[in-house]
């Protein structure tokens, strides 16, 4: 860590700081600069104490403390320079093949789910998605079909052959990819439980999660011995009110730079508006995303949740068609 | 709800929208304005479908849909015009008496906890706080003592007589007030479980939670038949990087205006810096908060978590002393 | 406007509000709903008073006031359903042709500018950009060459034939497109002065400007009889610190939906990091941008301003090459 | 500055970075840590080049560059440990005396202004405020009386003896304190022009201005030889939509810690709602503000601008009364 001392402190005050640094297990290295003295504390920051305590201990002497090491290891590209690929049934995510995961926001009925599964498969989707337990802002809104929804997803999986992407719930048996939703992205007990199922984990970015925090949440999964992690950007909360969230597509090159894990983009949540989904999908493909997560509903206007952001079968089929030249331009299949 | 139609639409297009509004259970009421036509949809918005579906169903006809009713009921001041008061052991929160809940960020040892409990009681605190299960951004950081920490809290409670404020964990038996932390503020299953314990629930505001969402999360508690809810502001995430969070003190008059529940301010988390805690406490008292939640540690520099934001016994005692004239000025005791 | 009244108000209180609405020039239209009464105030909101005053005048009676009309007219697609195209010298922006405006962040010397102008023209850029007056966060940083820089831009324009895109300064004579920078995006006097030059105005989005505010700032240009307006997204300020700003590419489909004016993307400012520029350019092209604004420098490491975000000649040439398949996929030339 | 090198780089790559650091005028100081090598670059950061260029020059070798020195000097408390006090007519701001600057958002008429000036003086205000040139989001809104407004302010000043706080406009002659509004907080030409008038400058915080940027904008004033600077917090833009802005009261202890200049709080702009103004004033006083800036109007509902945030004479008089015990508790007069 780098400790910057305040100007005009005495040698005695400096010694007190150095002594504490040694006590906390680091070797101090003093540099006298033009305006102030800087101390490099040599030691493994992941196993030693965080020196930010010095700020509180020496409020009149220490100006700032800056960590040097990245706090994440296993998710970092340093640890694993090549792209990770994740095999799910017949598919490989993170390689040359581009994937589309599509389906309704909520599973509402057998008829709705099977019709959607057939329609998205016909249009080229490779995974089925669909929520069974829906966390809703208000207690008075539809909360999902629960376990019945999971069983319907299983049925749709068997009927269409599409692997299923679904929220991490009590039972992982019905999901081929376990989704950790944005509101749970720092629910670390849930992350550990999901990791332990051994299934691929799709980790959505929390609404106000910094990239470093997102990578560290992913680190919880890899640290619990599950190497199959996907990062999914779904929009962050900003001051803008035109869209529900601001989809941060710059996460694609950033996650690719910092980590080896595949990147998925969810433009449905990201915009919260069906009319912006197609343009966002094109951007995501061009910027190097590995997969898309798209909400599709037979009749969006009658959807029991998030109706404004789901696209109809017709819009979805057209979108898949319009994406093709961009997928080719991106060197994907 | 209010539905604004686009300019220059045909009578036939308008009829289609009106028909759909009726189908969804509302009575439409048409107003022809200067620039466009507006439809008021009369019906109980809490029990009928959300008309935002019209945006997706009639993308060329409908410009905007605005709900009219507030989405929360039980937490609203309309439902309960007087201030709610919450009795915990010998104390009443939300009345004339002002409260300070203090203690370490994490319970670390019996010695640390008992010393802190004695010190904060001596300085005038009325509740003991202390984390046993600590959710940490990185998997490599101290995660709390777990159940052992809970037992130490129980011991400190018996030793000092201070009621305990603590995170909602597997066992509620050791807590007199159950805290729902910021990262779990929209973990609705946890909110319901906490409500069902019957104990008072202190609901922290999520890092990027709008006030309406916070009130709705509180609604989950009241809707599950637990009337003892406290809202606790602990800083929101903004673009500013000088402090870890931006403590939003305007929530005090806002929650007082919208709701009947007591308001608690946590300046330790809010600023993330011990040197700003005293000023923020003074502001919170002056603006009408009912209680403060302050992190205190025998030796902040050696704390195992969040060392930069905990204050020492001396600072705490001085703070309590400096608060007195403001508590009096605010008409509290 | 829509005025929502509070529940349980008397007929007399309601009458007082209606009287005031009439006094302010609107015709009130009362709708009695299930939970509360809603008043539609019929009248032209652009010429009449803003009824938000009712909130202050009747704090116990009026719950909310919501405008219905969009506040912008001339920039809106309603006013001008076709895309606007802007002719600058031999080029047309906003049509089938895709444009790249490139050049150094700051004009530093004749040699630097001419070398860059030649290099970006050779790689396919169609406009030259370069700052002469640089607003800098600190008074101790390089503030640009000033008028000397403008003259160098003029020289480079004559040498290469590239039209020049430049900040709105005292003299517009050296610019073919006048740029209003992000910090000045709501400097309305400057917007009016730029409009009056008659030259095309490229209006950057302010760091924390909502889309509606951006459109209204553009309205200042069109309202002062200059129809040649370009909107340029350059990143907004969010909580994320990995990049200097968060480039909001969703503005491309949004501005295209709301307005008829061309959209330009500035990925250099948007990310503040050269290594992310290429991916962002690809995304911008795929999502339907009309042009890109890219900072190029012969030797970025020696640049006098924003060195971290400028790309070298080699990177720029490679970027232009990699963009081609995406430009084709987007149906552009 | 501190330069962190990537892991596993060769000695030759390291040498290339050190050579460049020397070339840019710093003395490099190498520290070999556990995971990576860190270079301290010794030199005056305010006069030498910003080493962030190393990121672009050595993308495969350099991981991060962190400045050590604070970028502001003259506004810092290091430069001037005592509080600055500013004398305006009979008043001293920044000392023991607490001040209230009050008046209408916009000057609308002689009658409105004189009545307000009398009322606020009677209630205890010590300065008159009032806008003459109003920057408005939309070109269709009231833009202020302009020079006529300035003359009315002058008249009110002579009638009441209250010094005037007003926007920096073409003519400074009518203002005793020159205000730089939030939208112009980084309009550096204007800051310099205001500094050169020699009058005290009240610098509002921009909507999305970090504290460091605000201090640097203030540095422009002091660097142009005007020592009379006041910082005025007026709310920042966040994701919250309940209030127009989020008033960041933590700026009071922060500016007091970093700088010697007085701090003014503007709760009218900060909340955008008259009903929250009183509570915010109390908080500001308790937290150590030196003055308040409050919008007062004879009849808020008829105000030509920002009617929702102006308080009536009655509310203002009551507010001044309620503030008294808090001013005393804060040790002010």
Coordinates of N, CA, C and O in Angstrom, one line a residue, chain A residues 48-149:
Chain A
X48 N -2.7 -9.4 4.5 CA -2.4 -8.5 5.7 C -3.6 -7.6 5.9 O -4.5 -7.5 5.1
X49 N -3.5 -6.9 7.0 CA -4.6 -5.9 7.4 C -4.6 -4.8 6.4 O -3.6 -4.5 5.7
X50 N -5.8 -4.2 6.2 CA -5.9 -3.0 5.4 C -5.4 -1.8 6.2 O -5.8 -1.5 7.3
X51 N -4.4 -1.1 5.5 CA -3.8 0.0 6.3 C -4.6 1.2 6.3 O -4.2 2.2 6.9
X52 N -5.8 1.2 5.8 CA -6.7 2.4 5.9 C -6.9 2.7 7.4 O -7.3 3.9 7.8
X53 N -6.7 1.8 8.3 CA -6.8 2.0 9.7 C -5.8 3.2 10.1 O -6.1 3.9 11.1
X54 N -4.7 3.4 9.4 CA -3.8 4.4 9.7 C -4.4 5.8 9.7 O -4.1 6.7 10.4
X55 N -5.4 5.9 8.8 CA -6.1 7.2 8.7 C -6.8 7.6 10.0 O -6.8 8.7 10.5
X56 N -7.4 6.6 10.7 CA -8.1 6.8 11.9 C -7.1 6.9 13.1 O -7.2 7.7 14.0
X57 N -6.0 6.1 13.0 CA -5.0 6.1 14.1 C -4.2 7.3 14.1 O -3.8 7.8 15.2
X58 N -3.8 7.9 13.0 CA -2.9 9.1 12.9 C -3.6 10.2 12.1 O -3.1 10.5 11.0
X59 N -4.7 10.7 12.6 CA -5.5 11.6 11.7 C -4.7 12.9 11.4 O -4.9 13.5 10.4
X60 N -3.7 13.3 12.2 CA -3.0 14.5 12.0 C -1.7 14.2 11.2 O -1.0 15.1 10.8
X61 N -1.4 13.0 10.9 CA -0.1 12.6 10.3 C -0.3 12.0 8.9 O 0.4 12.3 7.9
X62 N -1.3 11.2 8.8 CA -1.5 10.4 7.5 C -2.6 11.1 6.7 O -3.7 11.4 7.1
X63 N -2.2 11.3 5.4 CA -3.2 12.0 4.5 C -4.0 11.0 3.7 O -5.2 11.2 3.5
X64 N -3.4 10.0 3.2 CA -4.1 9.0 2.4 C -3.4 7.7 2.4 O -2.2 7.6 2.6
X65 N -4.2 6.7 2.1 CA -3.7 5.3 2.0 C -4.3 4.7 0.7 O -5.5 4.8 0.5
X66 N -3.5 4.2 -0.1 CA -3.9 3.6 -1.4 C -3.5 2.2 -1.6 O -2.3 2.0 -1.6
X67 N -4.4 1.3 -1.7 CA -4.0 -0.1 -2.0 C -3.4 -0.2 -3.4 O -3.7 0.6 -4.3
X68 N -2.4 -1.1 -3.6 CA -1.7 -1.3 -4.9 C -2.2 -2.6 -5.6 O -2.5 -2.5 -6.8
X69 N -2.4 -3.6 -4.8 CA -2.8 -4.9 -5.4 C -4.3 -4.8 -5.8 O -5.1 -4.2 -5.1
X70 N -4.6 -5.5 -6.9 CA -6.0 -5.7 -7.2 C -6.6 -6.7 -6.1 O -5.9 -7.6 -5.7
X71 N -7.8 -6.4 -5.8 CA -8.4 -7.2 -4.7 C -8.9 -8.6 -5.2 O -9.2 -9.4 -4.4
X72 N -9.1 -8.7 -6.5 CA -9.6 -10.0 -7.0 C -8.4 -10.7 -7.7 O -7.5 -10.1 -8.2
X73 N -8.4 -12.0 -7.6 CA -7.4 -12.9 -8.2 C -7.9 -13.8 -9.2 O -7.5 -13.8 -10.4
X74 N -8.8 -14.7 -8.8 CA -9.2 -15.8 -9.6 C -10.0 -15.4 -10.9 O -9.9 -16.0 -11.9
X75 N -10.8 -14.3 -10.7 CA -11.5 -13.8 -11.9 C -10.6 -13.0 -12.9 O -11.0 -12.7 -14.0
X76 N -9.4 -12.7 -12.4 CA -8.6 -11.7 -13.2 C -8.0 -12.4 -14.4 O -7.7 -13.6 -14.4
X77 N -7.7 -11.6 -15.4 CA -7.1 -12.2 -16.6 C -5.6 -12.5 -16.3 O -5.0 -13.4 -17.0
X78 N -5.0 -11.8 -15.3 CA -3.7 -12.2 -14.9 C -3.6 -13.7 -14.5 O -2.7 -14.4 -14.8
X79 N -4.7 -14.1 -13.8 CA -4.7 -15.5 -13.3 C -4.9 -16.5 -14.4 O -4.6 -17.7 -14.3
X80 N -5.6 -16.0 -15.5 CA -6.0 -17.0 -16.5 C -6.1 -16.1 -17.8 O -7.1 -15.6 -18.2
X81 N -4.9 -16.0 -18.5 CA -4.8 -15.1 -19.6 C -5.8 -15.5 -20.8 O -6.3 -14.5 -21.5
X82 N -6.1 -16.7 -21.0 CA -7.0 -17.1 -22.1 C -8.5 -16.9 -21.7 O -8.8 -16.9 -20.5
X83 N -9.3 -16.7 -22.7 CA -10.8 -16.6 -22.4 C -11.3 -17.9 -21.8 O -10.9 -19.0 -22.3
X84 N -12.1 -17.8 -20.8 CA -12.8 -19.0 -20.3 C -13.9 -19.4 -21.2 O -14.6 -18.5 -21.7
X85 N -14.1 -20.7 -21.4 CA -15.3 -21.1 -22.1 C -16.1 -22.0 -21.2 O -15.6 -22.6 -20.3
X86 N -17.4 -21.9 -21.4 CA -18.3 -22.6 -20.5 C -19.2 -23.5 -21.3 O -19.9 -23.1 -22.2
X87 N -19.2 -24.8 -21.0 CA -20.0 -25.7 -21.8 C -21.3 -26.0 -21.0 O -21.3 -26.3 -19.8
X88 N -22.4 -25.8 -21.8 CA -23.7 -26.1 -21.2 C -24.5 -27.0 -22.2 O -24.8 -26.5 -23.3
X89 N -24.7 -28.2 -21.9 CA -25.3 -29.1 -22.9 C -24.5 -29.1 -24.1 O -23.3 -29.3 -24.1
X90 N -25.2 -28.8 -25.3 CA -24.5 -28.9 -26.5 C -23.7 -27.6 -26.9 O -23.0 -27.5 -27.9
X91 N -23.8 -26.6 -26.0 CA -23.3 -25.3 -26.3 C -22.0 -24.9 -25.6 O -21.8 -25.4 -24.4
X92 N -21.2 -24.0 -26.2 CA -20.0 -23.5 -25.5 C -20.2 -22.0 -25.6 O -20.3 -21.4 -26.6
X93 N -20.2 -21.3 -24.4 CA -20.3 -19.9 -24.3 C -18.9 -19.3 -24.0 O -18.1 -19.9 -23.2
X94 N -18.6 -18.2 -24.7 CA -17.3 -17.6 -24.5 C -16.3 -18.0 -25.6 O -15.2 -17.4 -25.7
X95 N -16.7 -18.8 -26.6 CA -15.9 -19.1 -27.7 C -16.4 -18.4 -29.0 O -16.9 -17.3 -28.9
X96 N -16.3 -19.0 -30.1 CA -16.6 -18.4 -31.4 C -18.1 -18.2 -31.5 O -18.6 -17.3 -32.2
X97 N -18.8 -19.2 -30.9 CA -20.3 -19.2 -31.1 C -21.0 -18.1 -30.3 O -20.7 -17.9 -29.1
X98 N -21.9 -17.4 -30.9 CA -22.6 -16.3 -30.2 C -24.0 -16.9 -29.8 O -24.6 -17.7 -30.5
X99 N -24.4 -16.5 -28.6 CA -25.6 -17.1 -28.0 C -26.7 -16.1 -27.7 O -26.4 -15.0 -27.3
X100 N -27.9 -16.5 -27.8 CA -29.1 -15.7 -27.4 C -29.9 -16.5 -26.5 O -30.3 -17.6 -26.8
X101 N -30.1 -16.0 -25.3 CA -31.0 -16.6 -24.3 C -32.3 -15.8 -24.3 O -32.2 -14.6 -24.0
X102 N -33.4 -16.4 -24.5 CA -34.6 -15.6 -24.6 C -35.8 -16.3 -24.0 O -35.7 -17.6 -23.8
X103 N -36.8 -15.6 -23.6 CA -37.9 -16.1 -23.0 C -38.6 -15.0 -22.2 O -38.2 -13.9 -22.2
X104 N -39.7 -15.4 -21.5 CA -40.5 -14.4 -20.8 C -39.9 -13.9 -19.5 O -39.1 -14.6 -19.0
X105 N -40.2 -12.7 -19.1 CA -39.8 -12.2 -17.9 C -40.2 -13.1 -16.8 O -39.4 -13.7 -16.1
X106 N -41.5 -13.4 -16.7 CA -42.0 -14.4 -15.7 C -42.7 -15.5 -16.4 O -43.4 -15.3 -17.4
X107 N -42.5 -16.7 -15.9 CA -43.3 -17.8 -16.3 C -44.7 -17.6 -15.8 O -44.9 -17.3 -14.6
X108 N -45.7 -17.6 -16.8 CA -47.1 -17.3 -16.3 C -48.0 -18.5 -16.5 O -49.0 -18.6 -15.7
X109 N -47.8 -19.3 -17.5 CA -48.7 -20.4 -17.7 C -47.9 -21.4 -18.7 O -47.0 -21.0 -19.4
X110 N -48.4 -22.6 -18.7 CA -47.8 -23.6 -19.6 C -47.9 -23.2 -21.0 O -46.9 -23.2 -21.8
X111 N -49.0 -22.7 -21.4 CA -49.3 -22.2 -22.8 C -48.3 -21.1 -23.2 O -47.7 -21.1 -24.2
X112 N -48.2 -20.1 -22.3 CA -47.4 -19.0 -22.6 C -45.9 -19.4 -22.7 O -45.2 -19.0 -23.6
X113 N -45.5 -20.3 -21.8 CA -44.1 -20.6 -21.8 C -43.7 -21.5 -23.0 O -42.7 -21.3 -23.7
X114 N -44.6 -22.5 -23.3 CA -44.2 -23.4 -24.4 C -44.3 -22.7 -25.7 O -43.4 -22.8 -26.6
X115 N -45.3 -21.8 -25.9 CA -45.3 -21.0 -27.1 C -44.1 -20.2 -27.3 O -43.5 -20.1 -28.4
X116 N -43.7 -19.5 -26.2 CA -42.5 -18.7 -26.3 C -41.2 -19.5 -26.6 O -40.4 -19.1 -27.4
X117 N -41.1 -20.6 -25.9 CA -39.9 -21.5 -26.1 C -39.8 -21.9 -27.5 O -38.7 -21.8 -28.2
X118 N -41.0 -22.3 -28.1 CA -40.9 -22.7 -29.5 C -40.6 -21.5 -30.4 O -39.8 -21.7 -31.4
X119 N -41.1 -20.4 -30.1 CA -40.9 -19.2 -31.0 C -39.5 -18.8 -30.9 O -38.9 -18.4 -32.0
X120 N -38.9 -18.7 -29.7 CA -37.5 -18.2 -29.7 C -36.5 -19.3 -30.3 O -35.5 -18.9 -30.9
X121 N -36.8 -20.5 -30.1 CA -36.0 -21.6 -30.7 C -36.0 -21.4 -32.2 O -35.0 -21.4 -32.9
X122 N -37.2 -21.2 -32.7 CA -37.4 -21.1 -34.2 C -36.6 -19.9 -34.7 O -36.1 -19.9 -35.8
X123 N -36.6 -18.9 -34.0 CA -35.9 -17.6 -34.4 C -34.4 -17.7 -34.2 O -33.6 -16.8 -34.6
X124 N -33.9 -18.8 -33.5 CA -32.4 -18.9 -33.4 C -31.9 -18.8 -32.0 O -30.7 -18.9 -31.8
X125 N -32.7 -18.7 -31.0 CA -32.2 -18.6 -29.6 C -31.7 -20.0 -29.2 O -32.1 -21.0 -29.7
X126 N -30.7 -20.0 -28.4 CA -30.0 -21.2 -28.0 C -30.3 -21.6 -26.5 O -29.9 -22.7 -26.1
X127 N -30.9 -20.7 -25.7 CA -31.2 -20.9 -24.4 C -32.6 -20.4 -24.1 O -33.0 -19.4 -24.7
X128 N -33.3 -21.0 -23.1 CA -34.6 -20.5 -22.7 C -34.4 -19.8 -21.3 O -33.8 -20.4 -20.4
X129 N -35.0 -18.6 -21.2 CA -34.9 -18.0 -19.9 C -36.4 -17.8 -19.4 O -37.3 -17.8 -20.2
X130 N -36.6 -17.6 -18.1 CA -37.9 -17.4 -17.5 C -37.9 -17.3 -16.0 O -37.3 -18.2 -15.4
X131 N -38.5 -16.3 -15.4 CA -38.5 -16.2 -14.0 C -39.6 -17.0 -13.3 O -40.7 -16.9 -13.8
X132 N -39.3 -17.6 -12.2 CA -40.3 -18.3 -11.4 C -40.6 -17.6 -10.1 O -41.8 -17.5 -9.7
X133 N -39.6 -17.2 -9.4 CA -39.7 -16.4 -8.2 C -39.3 -15.0 -8.6 O -38.2 -14.7 -8.9
X134 N -40.3 -14.0 -8.6 CA -40.0 -12.7 -9.1 C -39.9 -11.7 -7.9 O -40.9 -11.5 -7.2
X135 N -38.7 -11.2 -7.6 CA -38.7 -10.2 -6.5 C -39.3 -8.9 -7.1 O -38.9 -8.4 -8.1
X136 N -40.3 -8.4 -6.4 CA -41.0 -7.2 -6.9 C -40.9 -6.0 -5.9 O -41.0 -6.2 -4.7
X137 N -40.7 -4.8 -6.5 CA -40.5 -3.6 -5.6 C -41.7 -3.5 -4.6 O -41.5 -3.1 -3.5
X138 N -42.9 -3.8 -5.1 CA -44.1 -3.6 -4.2 C -44.6 -5.0 -3.8 O -44.7 -5.9 -4.6
X139 N -45.1 -5.1 -2.5 CA -45.6 -6.4 -2.1 C -47.0 -6.7 -2.8 O -47.5 -7.8 -2.7
X140 N -47.5 -5.7 -3.5 CA -48.8 -5.9 -4.1 C -48.7 -6.3 -5.6 O -49.7 -6.4 -6.3
X141 N -47.5 -6.6 -6.1 CA -47.4 -7.0 -7.5 C -47.2 -8.5 -7.6 O -46.7 -9.2 -6.6
X142 N -47.4 -9.0 -8.7 CA -47.3 -10.5 -9.0 C -45.9 -11.0 -8.7 O -44.9 -10.4 -9.1
X143 N -45.8 -12.0 -7.9 CA -44.5 -12.5 -7.3 C -44.0 -13.7 -8.0 O -43.0 -14.3 -7.6
X144 N -44.6 -14.1 -9.1 CA -44.1 -15.3 -9.8 C -44.9 -16.6 -9.4 O -45.5 -16.6 -8.4
X145 N -44.8 -17.6 -10.2 CA -45.5 -18.9 -10.0 C -44.8 -19.7 -9.0 O -45.3 -20.8 -8.5
X146 N -43.6 -19.4 -8.7 CA -42.8 -20.2 -7.7 C -42.5 -21.6 -8.3 O -42.2 -21.7 -9.4
X147 N -42.5 -22.6 -7.4 CA -42.1 -23.9 -7.8 C -42.9 -24.4 -9.0 O -42.3 -25.1 -9.9
X148 N -44.1 -24.0 -9.2 CA -44.9 -24.5 -10.3 C -44.2 -23.9 -11.6 O -44.1 -24.6 -12.6
X149 N -43.7 -22.7 -11.5 CA -43.0 -22.1 -12.7 C -41.8 -22.9 -13.0 O -41.4 -23.1 -14.2

